[in-house]
Amino acid sequence: MLKPDGAKGLVIALHGVGLTGPKMIDSLEFRPHVERTQLAVAAISGGNTYWHKRRDGSDTGALVTKDFLPFALQKCALPASAKVAFLGLSMGGYGSLLLAGELGPKRVFGVVAESVALWTEPGLSAPGAFDDREDFLAHDVFARGKALRDIPIRIDCGITDPFADANRVFVDQVVPHAKATFDSGGHTGDYWREHAGVQMDWLAGLLKRVTT
């Protein structure tokens, strides 16, 4: 966790496949953005589970919402009822949208979903992302427009990213209210690092409107 003195808000960071929470914080170089925005960033390692309940009984989504989120708020000396934001990349972008939709606007003040790992049909998903077709449909964020409608969302994706087409469809069909940016770049650490600052500034602006 990166925590400034007198943190004004909390951002839950969800990593992508092959990363861990600490590696995500280090690789995106959050520290100067945390100090500037006064937003704490807390990241937990969830393996390659796609942040939802799996057939083997694991449920990293519930781990985040029921255990890690209240723990992180306490560590930041923020009220247990305080709204939080999510910032996720790739698999973590998908997880951020999924969990924000579950918690709703009463608990979430904003979501940054970057280079989101999305597939428009069950048969297109990557091996291991879902247990089977039923698992895909049960956790399909394309079907959760109503749950996400009242949450401010930012989607950033490079135009050469393999998920760019699905991200565009998601914005057009599910979250037309999102602030969407499709710009130069791919599915890379450089792209995510270059966007971290403006994303944190955007979340800080949202929190300011919520608290004033």
C-alpha atoms as a PDB file:
ATOM      1  CA  MET A   1       0.000   0.000   0.000  1.00  0.00           C
ATOM      2  CA  LEU A   2       1.091   3.546  -0.773  1.00  0.00           C
ATOM      3  CA  LYS A   3      -0.459   5.893   1.761  1.00  0.00           C
ATOM      4  CA  PRO A   4       0.086   9.650   2.014  1.00  0.00           C
ATOM      5  CA  ASP A   5      -0.252  11.449   5.320  1.00  0.00           C
ATOM      6  CA  GLY A   6      -3.898  12.329   5.804  1.00  0.00           C
ATOM      7  CA  ALA A   7      -5.196  10.274   2.896  1.00  0.00           C
ATOM      8  CA  LYS A   8      -8.357  11.788   1.438  1.00  0.00           C
ATOM      9  CA  GLY A   9      -9.501   8.637  -0.320  1.00  0.00           C
ATOM     10  CA  LEU A  10      -8.671   5.060  -1.250  1.00  0.00           C
ATOM     11  CA  VAL A  11      -8.057   3.434  -4.612  1.00  0.00           C
ATOM     12  CA  ILE A  12      -8.157  -0.366  -4.798  1.00  0.00           C
ATOM     13  CA  ALA A  13      -5.734  -1.501  -7.513  1.00  0.00           C
ATOM     14  CA  LEU A  14      -6.332  -4.830  -9.251  1.00  0.00           C
ATOM     15  CA  HIS A  15      -3.518  -6.377 -11.264  1.00  0.00           C
ATOM     16  CA  GLY A  16      -3.519  -8.334 -14.497  1.00  0.00           C
ATOM     17  CA  VAL A  17      -2.453 -11.864 -15.367  1.00  0.00           C
ATOM     18  CA  GLY A  18       1.098 -12.661 -14.340  1.00  0.00           C
ATOM     19  CA  LEU A  19       1.407  -9.723 -11.978  1.00  0.00           C
ATOM     20  CA  THR A  20       0.963  -9.262  -8.239  1.00  0.00           C
ATOM     21  CA  GLY A  21      -0.364  -6.330  -6.264  1.00  0.00           C
ATOM     22  CA  PRO A  22       3.096  -5.055  -5.210  1.00  0.00           C
ATOM     23  CA  LYS A  23       4.492  -5.510  -8.732  1.00  0.00           C
ATOM     24  CA  MET A  24       1.620  -3.478 -10.176  1.00  0.00           C
ATOM     25  CA  ILE A  25       2.251  -0.601  -7.771  1.00  0.00           C
ATOM     26  CA  ASP A  26       5.985  -0.664  -8.503  1.00  0.00           C
ATOM     27  CA  SER A  27       5.716  -0.997 -12.281  1.00  0.00           C
ATOM     28  CA  LEU A  28       3.173   1.804 -12.656  1.00  0.00           C
ATOM     29  CA  GLU A  29       5.238   4.112 -10.405  1.00  0.00           C
ATOM     30  CA  PHE A  30       2.291   5.336  -8.360  1.00  0.00           C
ATOM     31  CA  ARG A  31       4.233   7.075  -5.589  1.00  0.00           C
ATOM     32  CA  PRO A  32       4.356  10.642  -7.003  1.00  0.00           C
ATOM     33  CA  HIS A  33       0.698  10.410  -8.013  1.00  0.00           C
ATOM     34  CA  VAL A  34      -0.269   9.288  -4.511  1.00  0.00           C
ATOM     35  CA  GLU A  35       1.532  12.233  -2.952  1.00  0.00           C
ATOM     36  CA  ARG A  36       0.043  14.722  -5.413  1.00  0.00           C
ATOM     37  CA  THR A  37      -3.555  13.525  -5.235  1.00  0.00           C
ATOM     38  CA  GLN A  38      -3.585  12.432  -1.576  1.00  0.00           C
ATOM     39  CA  LEU A  39      -5.244   9.193  -2.680  1.00  0.00           C
ATOM     40  CA  ALA A  40      -3.919   6.001  -1.101  1.00  0.00           C
ATOM     41  CA  VAL A  41      -3.419   3.035  -3.422  1.00  0.00           C
ATOM     42  CA  ALA A  42      -3.874  -0.452  -1.996  1.00  0.00           C
ATOM     43  CA  ALA A  43      -3.217  -3.554  -4.078  1.00  0.00           C
ATOM     44  CA  ILE A  44      -3.786  -7.195  -3.246  1.00  0.00           C
ATOM     45  CA  SER A  45      -2.454 -10.234  -5.089  1.00  0.00           C
ATOM     46  CA  GLY A  46      -5.203 -12.416  -6.534  1.00  0.00           C
ATOM     47  CA  GLY A  47      -3.422 -14.848  -8.816  1.00  0.00           C
ATOM     48  CA  ASN A  48      -4.901 -15.370 -12.274  1.00  0.00           C
ATOM     49  CA  THR A  49      -8.454 -15.877 -11.034  1.00  0.00           C
ATOM     50  CA  TYR A  50     -10.144 -12.996 -12.874  1.00  0.00           C
ATOM     51  CA  TRP A  51     -11.418 -11.656  -9.549  1.00  0.00           C
ATOM     52  CA  HIS A  52     -14.547 -13.809  -9.254  1.00  0.00           C
ATOM     53  CA  LYS A  53     -15.719 -16.998  -7.586  1.00  0.00           C
ATOM     54  CA  ARG A  54     -14.300 -20.129  -9.174  1.00  0.00           C
ATOM     55  CA  ARG A  55     -15.260 -23.786  -9.259  1.00  0.00           C
ATOM     56  CA  ASP A  56     -12.425 -24.730  -6.894  1.00  0.00           C
ATOM     57  CA  GLY A  57     -14.033 -22.645  -4.145  1.00  0.00           C
ATOM     58  CA  SER A  58     -11.691 -19.659  -4.361  1.00  0.00           C
ATOM     59  CA  ASP A  59     -13.265 -16.215  -4.564  1.00  0.00           C
ATOM     60  CA  THR A  60     -10.791 -13.363  -4.891  1.00  0.00           C
ATOM     61  CA  GLY A  61     -13.633 -10.945  -5.632  1.00  0.00           C
ATOM     62  CA  ALA A  62     -15.138 -11.551  -2.204  1.00  0.00           C
ATOM     63  CA  LEU A  63     -11.648 -11.362  -0.707  1.00  0.00           C
ATOM     64  CA  VAL A  64     -11.372  -7.823  -2.075  1.00  0.00           C
ATOM     65  CA  THR A  65     -14.845  -6.543  -1.191  1.00  0.00           C
ATOM     66  CA  LYS A  66     -15.397  -8.263   2.160  1.00  0.00           C
ATOM     67  CA  ASP A  67     -11.897  -8.416   3.641  1.00  0.00           C
ATOM     68  CA  PHE A  68      -9.319  -6.271   1.881  1.00  0.00           C
ATOM     69  CA  LEU A  69     -11.419  -3.154   1.312  1.00  0.00           C
ATOM     70  CA  PRO A  70     -12.390  -2.642   4.990  1.00  0.00           C
ATOM     71  CA  PHE A  71      -8.831  -3.496   6.060  1.00  0.00           C
ATOM     72  CA  ALA A  72      -7.378  -0.901   3.676  1.00  0.00           C
ATOM     73  CA  LEU A  73      -9.841   1.779   4.800  1.00  0.00           C
ATOM     74  CA  GLN A  74      -8.831   1.163   8.397  1.00  0.00           C
ATOM     75  CA  LYS A  75      -5.126   1.368   7.536  1.00  0.00           C
ATOM     76  CA  CYS A  76      -5.782   4.742   5.883  1.00  0.00           C
ATOM     77  CA  ALA A  77      -7.765   6.020   8.902  1.00  0.00           C
ATOM     78  CA  LEU A  78     -10.804   6.483   6.675  1.00  0.00           C
ATOM     79  CA  PRO A  79     -14.385   5.758   7.770  1.00  0.00           C
ATOM     80  CA  ALA A  80     -15.612   2.209   7.191  1.00  0.00           C
ATOM     81  CA  SER A  81     -18.461   3.702   5.150  1.00  0.00           C
ATOM     82  CA  ALA A  82     -16.181   5.781   2.891  1.00  0.00           C
ATOM     83  CA  LYS A  83     -16.587   5.382  -0.840  1.00  0.00           C
ATOM     84  CA  VAL A  84     -13.627   3.883  -2.701  1.00  0.00           C
ATOM     85  CA  ALA A  85     -12.393   3.767  -6.269  1.00  0.00           C
ATOM     86  CA  PHE A  86     -11.074   0.901  -8.359  1.00  0.00           C
ATOM     87  CA  LEU A  87      -8.173   1.030 -10.792  1.00  0.00           C
ATOM     88  CA  GLY A  88      -7.428  -2.124 -12.716  1.00  0.00           C
ATOM     89  CA  LEU A  89      -5.472  -3.158 -15.758  1.00  0.00           C
ATOM     90  CA  SER A  90      -6.263  -6.009 -18.141  1.00  0.00           C
ATOM     91  CA  MET A  91      -7.690  -8.812 -15.957  1.00  0.00           C
ATOM     92  CA  GLY A  92      -7.829  -6.245 -13.165  1.00  0.00           C
ATOM     93  CA  GLY A  93      -9.772  -3.860 -15.380  1.00  0.00           C
ATOM     94  CA  TYR A  94     -12.383  -6.550 -15.843  1.00  0.00           C
ATOM     95  CA  GLY A  95     -12.347  -7.240 -12.106  1.00  0.00           C
ATOM     96  CA  SER A  96     -12.717  -3.551 -11.301  1.00  0.00           C
ATOM     97  CA  LEU A  97     -15.862  -3.281 -13.419  1.00  0.00           C
ATOM     98  CA  LEU A  98     -17.267  -6.514 -12.025  1.00  0.00           C
ATOM     99  CA  LEU A  99     -16.706  -5.627  -8.362  1.00  0.00           C
ATOM    100  CA  ALA A 100     -17.797  -2.011  -8.765  1.00  0.00           C
ATOM    101  CA  GLY A 101     -21.038  -3.242 -10.265  1.00  0.00           C
ATOM    102  CA  GLU A 102     -21.546  -5.535  -7.294  1.00  0.00           C
ATOM    103  CA  LEU A 103     -20.874  -2.795  -4.727  1.00  0.00           C
ATOM    104  CA  GLY A 104     -22.784  -0.062  -6.550  1.00  0.00           C
ATOM    105  CA  PRO A 105     -22.543   3.749  -6.464  1.00  0.00           C
ATOM    106  CA  LYS A 106     -23.160   3.935  -2.711  1.00  0.00           C
ATOM    107  CA  ARG A 107     -19.709   2.402  -2.147  1.00  0.00           C
ATOM    108  CA  VAL A 108     -17.795   3.289  -5.332  1.00  0.00           C
ATOM    109  CA  PHE A 109     -17.028   6.841  -6.486  1.00  0.00           C
ATOM    110  CA  GLY A 110     -15.176   5.911  -9.660  1.00  0.00           C
ATOM    111  CA  VAL A 111     -13.572   3.178 -11.755  1.00  0.00           C
ATOM    112  CA  VAL A 112     -10.544   3.272 -14.008  1.00  0.00           C
ATOM    113  CA  ALA A 113     -10.495   0.183 -16.221  1.00  0.00           C
ATOM    114  CA  GLU A 114      -7.480   0.035 -18.491  1.00  0.00           C
ATOM    115  CA  SER A 115      -6.826  -2.289 -21.432  1.00  0.00           C
ATOM    116  CA  VAL A 116      -9.734  -4.330 -20.091  1.00  0.00           C
ATOM    117  CA  ALA A 117      -9.612  -8.085 -20.668  1.00  0.00           C
ATOM    118  CA  LEU A 118     -13.005  -8.467 -22.321  1.00  0.00           C
ATOM    119  CA  TRP A 119     -14.573 -10.964 -24.679  1.00  0.00           C
ATOM    120  CA  THR A 120     -17.936 -10.536 -26.343  1.00  0.00           C
ATOM    121  CA  GLU A 121     -18.715 -14.284 -26.372  1.00  0.00           C
ATOM    122  CA  PRO A 122     -17.861 -17.195 -24.059  1.00  0.00           C
ATOM    123  CA  GLY A 123     -15.982 -19.125 -26.731  1.00  0.00           C
ATOM    124  CA  LEU A 124     -13.573 -16.235 -27.284  1.00  0.00           C
ATOM    125  CA  SER A 125     -12.244 -15.972 -23.723  1.00  0.00           C
ATOM    126  CA  ALA A 126      -8.692 -16.901 -22.793  1.00  0.00           C
ATOM    127  CA  PRO A 127      -8.030 -20.333 -21.278  1.00  0.00           C
ATOM    128  CA  GLY A 128      -8.468 -20.157 -17.507  1.00  0.00           C
ATOM    129  CA  ALA A 129     -10.365 -16.883 -17.453  1.00  0.00           C
ATOM    130  CA  PHE A 130     -13.629 -18.720 -16.713  1.00  0.00           C
ATOM    131  CA  ASP A 131     -14.425 -22.266 -15.646  1.00  0.00           C
ATOM    132  CA  ASP A 132     -16.971 -22.817 -18.406  1.00  0.00           C
ATOM    133  CA  ARG A 133     -19.689 -21.114 -20.442  1.00  0.00           C
ATOM    134  CA  GLU A 134     -21.967 -20.806 -17.406  1.00  0.00           C
ATOM    135  CA  ASP A 135     -19.197 -19.152 -15.397  1.00  0.00           C
ATOM    136  CA  PHE A 136     -18.624 -16.642 -18.200  1.00  0.00           C
ATOM    137  CA  LEU A 137     -22.321 -15.782 -18.377  1.00  0.00           C
ATOM    138  CA  ALA A 138     -22.642 -15.494 -14.597  1.00  0.00           C
ATOM    139  CA  HIS A 139     -19.851 -12.909 -14.517  1.00  0.00           C
ATOM    140  CA  ASP A 140     -20.377 -11.176 -17.848  1.00  0.00           C
ATOM    141  CA  VAL A 141     -19.852  -7.425 -17.430  1.00  0.00           C
ATOM    142  CA  PHE A 142     -21.519  -6.838 -20.807  1.00  0.00           C
ATOM    143  CA  ALA A 143     -24.763  -7.787 -19.075  1.00  0.00           C
ATOM    144  CA  ARG A 144     -24.231  -5.357 -16.186  1.00  0.00           C
ATOM    145  CA  GLY A 145     -24.995  -2.016 -17.747  1.00  0.00           C
ATOM    146  CA  LYS A 146     -27.698  -1.207 -15.202  1.00  0.00           C
ATOM    147  CA  ALA A 147     -25.351  -1.901 -12.276  1.00  0.00           C
ATOM    148  CA  LEU A 148     -22.634   0.329 -13.758  1.00  0.00           C
ATOM    149  CA  ARG A 149     -24.887   3.102 -15.045  1.00  0.00           C
ATOM    150  CA  ASP A 150     -24.535   5.420 -12.039  1.00  0.00           C
ATOM    151  CA  ILE A 151     -20.795   4.947 -11.452  1.00  0.00           C
ATOM    152  CA  PRO A 152     -18.282   7.265 -13.174  1.00  0.00           C
ATOM    153  CA  ILE A 153     -16.077   5.092 -15.377  1.00  0.00           C
ATOM    154  CA  ARG A 154     -12.910   5.771 -17.311  1.00  0.00           C
ATOM    155  CA  ILE A 155     -11.722   3.355 -20.024  1.00  0.00           C
ATOM    156  CA  ASP A 156      -8.216   3.737 -21.454  1.00  0.00           C
ATOM    157  CA  CYS A 157      -6.964   1.376 -24.146  1.00  0.00           C
ATOM    158  CA  GLY A 158      -4.229   1.483 -26.758  1.00  0.00           C
ATOM    159  CA  ILE A 159      -5.375   1.216 -30.356  1.00  0.00           C
ATOM    160  CA  THR A 160      -2.994  -1.717 -30.976  1.00  0.00           C
ATOM    161  CA  ASP A 161      -4.099  -3.533 -27.828  1.00  0.00           C
ATOM    162  CA  PRO A 162      -5.633  -6.951 -28.634  1.00  0.00           C
ATOM    163  CA  PHE A 163      -8.613  -6.020 -26.438  1.00  0.00           C
ATOM    164  CA  ALA A 164      -9.240  -2.678 -28.183  1.00  0.00           C
ATOM    165  CA  ASP A 165     -12.203  -3.886 -30.263  1.00  0.00           C
ATOM    166  CA  ALA A 166     -13.978  -5.461 -27.277  1.00  0.00           C
ATOM    167  CA  ASN A 167     -13.290  -2.349 -25.202  1.00  0.00           C
ATOM    168  CA  ARG A 168     -14.916  -0.195 -27.883  1.00  0.00           C
ATOM    169  CA  VAL A 169     -17.966  -2.464 -28.000  1.00  0.00           C
ATOM    170  CA  PHE A 170     -18.212  -2.348 -24.204  1.00  0.00           C
ATOM    171  CA  VAL A 171     -18.134   1.448 -24.192  1.00  0.00           C
ATOM    172  CA  ASP A 172     -20.653   1.750 -27.025  1.00  0.00           C
ATOM    173  CA  GLN A 173     -23.129  -0.812 -25.720  1.00  0.00           C
ATOM    174  CA  VAL A 174     -22.736  -0.872 -21.925  1.00  0.00           C
ATOM    175  CA  VAL A 175     -21.164   2.321 -20.559  1.00  0.00           C
ATOM    176  CA  PRO A 176     -21.706   5.131 -23.085  1.00  0.00           C
ATOM    177  CA  HIS A 177     -21.339   7.550 -20.154  1.00  0.00           C
ATOM    178  CA  ALA A 178     -17.706   6.483 -19.673  1.00  0.00           C
ATOM    179  CA  LYS A 179     -14.780   8.778 -20.339  1.00  0.00           C
ATOM    180  CA  ALA A 180     -13.141   6.658 -23.024  1.00  0.00           C
ATOM    181  CA  THR A 181      -9.688   7.145 -24.494  1.00  0.00           C
ATOM    182  CA  PHE A 182      -8.340   5.061 -27.359  1.00  0.00           C
ATOM    183  CA  ASP A 183      -4.878   6.296 -28.164  1.00  0.00           C
ATOM    184  CA  SER A 184      -1.449   5.174 -29.314  1.00  0.00           C
ATOM    185  CA  GLY A 185      -0.099   2.147 -27.499  1.00  0.00           C
ATOM    186  CA  GLY A 186      -0.536  -1.539 -26.801  1.00  0.00           C
ATOM    187  CA  HIS A 187      -0.989  -3.982 -23.941  1.00  0.00           C
ATOM    188  CA  THR A 188       2.223  -2.927 -22.235  1.00  0.00           C
ATOM    189  CA  GLY A 189       3.655  -1.651 -18.982  1.00  0.00           C
ATOM    190  CA  ASP A 190       4.775   1.520 -20.751  1.00  0.00           C
ATOM    191  CA  TYR A 191       1.196   2.306 -21.771  1.00  0.00           C
ATOM    192  CA  TRP A 192      -0.162   1.727 -18.278  1.00  0.00           C
ATOM    193  CA  ARG A 193       2.626   3.705 -16.612  1.00  0.00           C
ATOM    194  CA  GLU A 194       2.151   6.668 -18.946  1.00  0.00           C
ATOM    195  CA  HIS A 195      -1.554   6.876 -18.070  1.00  0.00           C
ATOM    196  CA  ALA A 196      -1.344   6.372 -14.298  1.00  0.00           C
ATOM    197  CA  GLY A 197      -0.950  10.065 -13.490  1.00  0.00           C
ATOM    198  CA  VAL A 198      -3.939  11.356 -15.449  1.00  0.00           C
ATOM    199  CA  GLN A 199      -6.042   8.487 -14.147  1.00  0.00           C
ATOM    200  CA  MET A 200      -5.226   9.310 -10.530  1.00  0.00           C
ATOM    201  CA  ASP A 201      -5.950  12.996 -11.187  1.00  0.00           C
ATOM    202  CA  TRP A 202      -9.321  12.017 -12.666  1.00  0.00           C
ATOM    203  CA  LEU A 203     -10.193   9.964  -9.597  1.00  0.00           C
ATOM    204  CA  ALA A 204      -9.101  12.790  -7.302  1.00  0.00           C
ATOM    205  CA  GLY A 205     -11.427  15.140  -9.159  1.00  0.00           C
ATOM    206  CA  LEU A 206     -14.319  12.731  -8.723  1.00  0.00           C
ATOM    207  CA  LEU A 207     -13.671  12.385  -5.002  1.00  0.00           C
ATOM    208  CA  LYS A 208     -13.559  16.142  -4.588  1.00  0.00           C
ATOM    209  CA  ARG A 209     -17.027  16.419  -6.112  1.00  0.00           C
ATOM    210  CA  VAL A 210     -18.308  13.650  -3.843  1.00  0.00           C
ATOM    211  CA  THR A 211     -16.970  15.226  -0.655  1.00  0.00           C
ATOM    212  CA  THR A 212     -17.773  18.917  -1.292  1.00  0.00           C
END
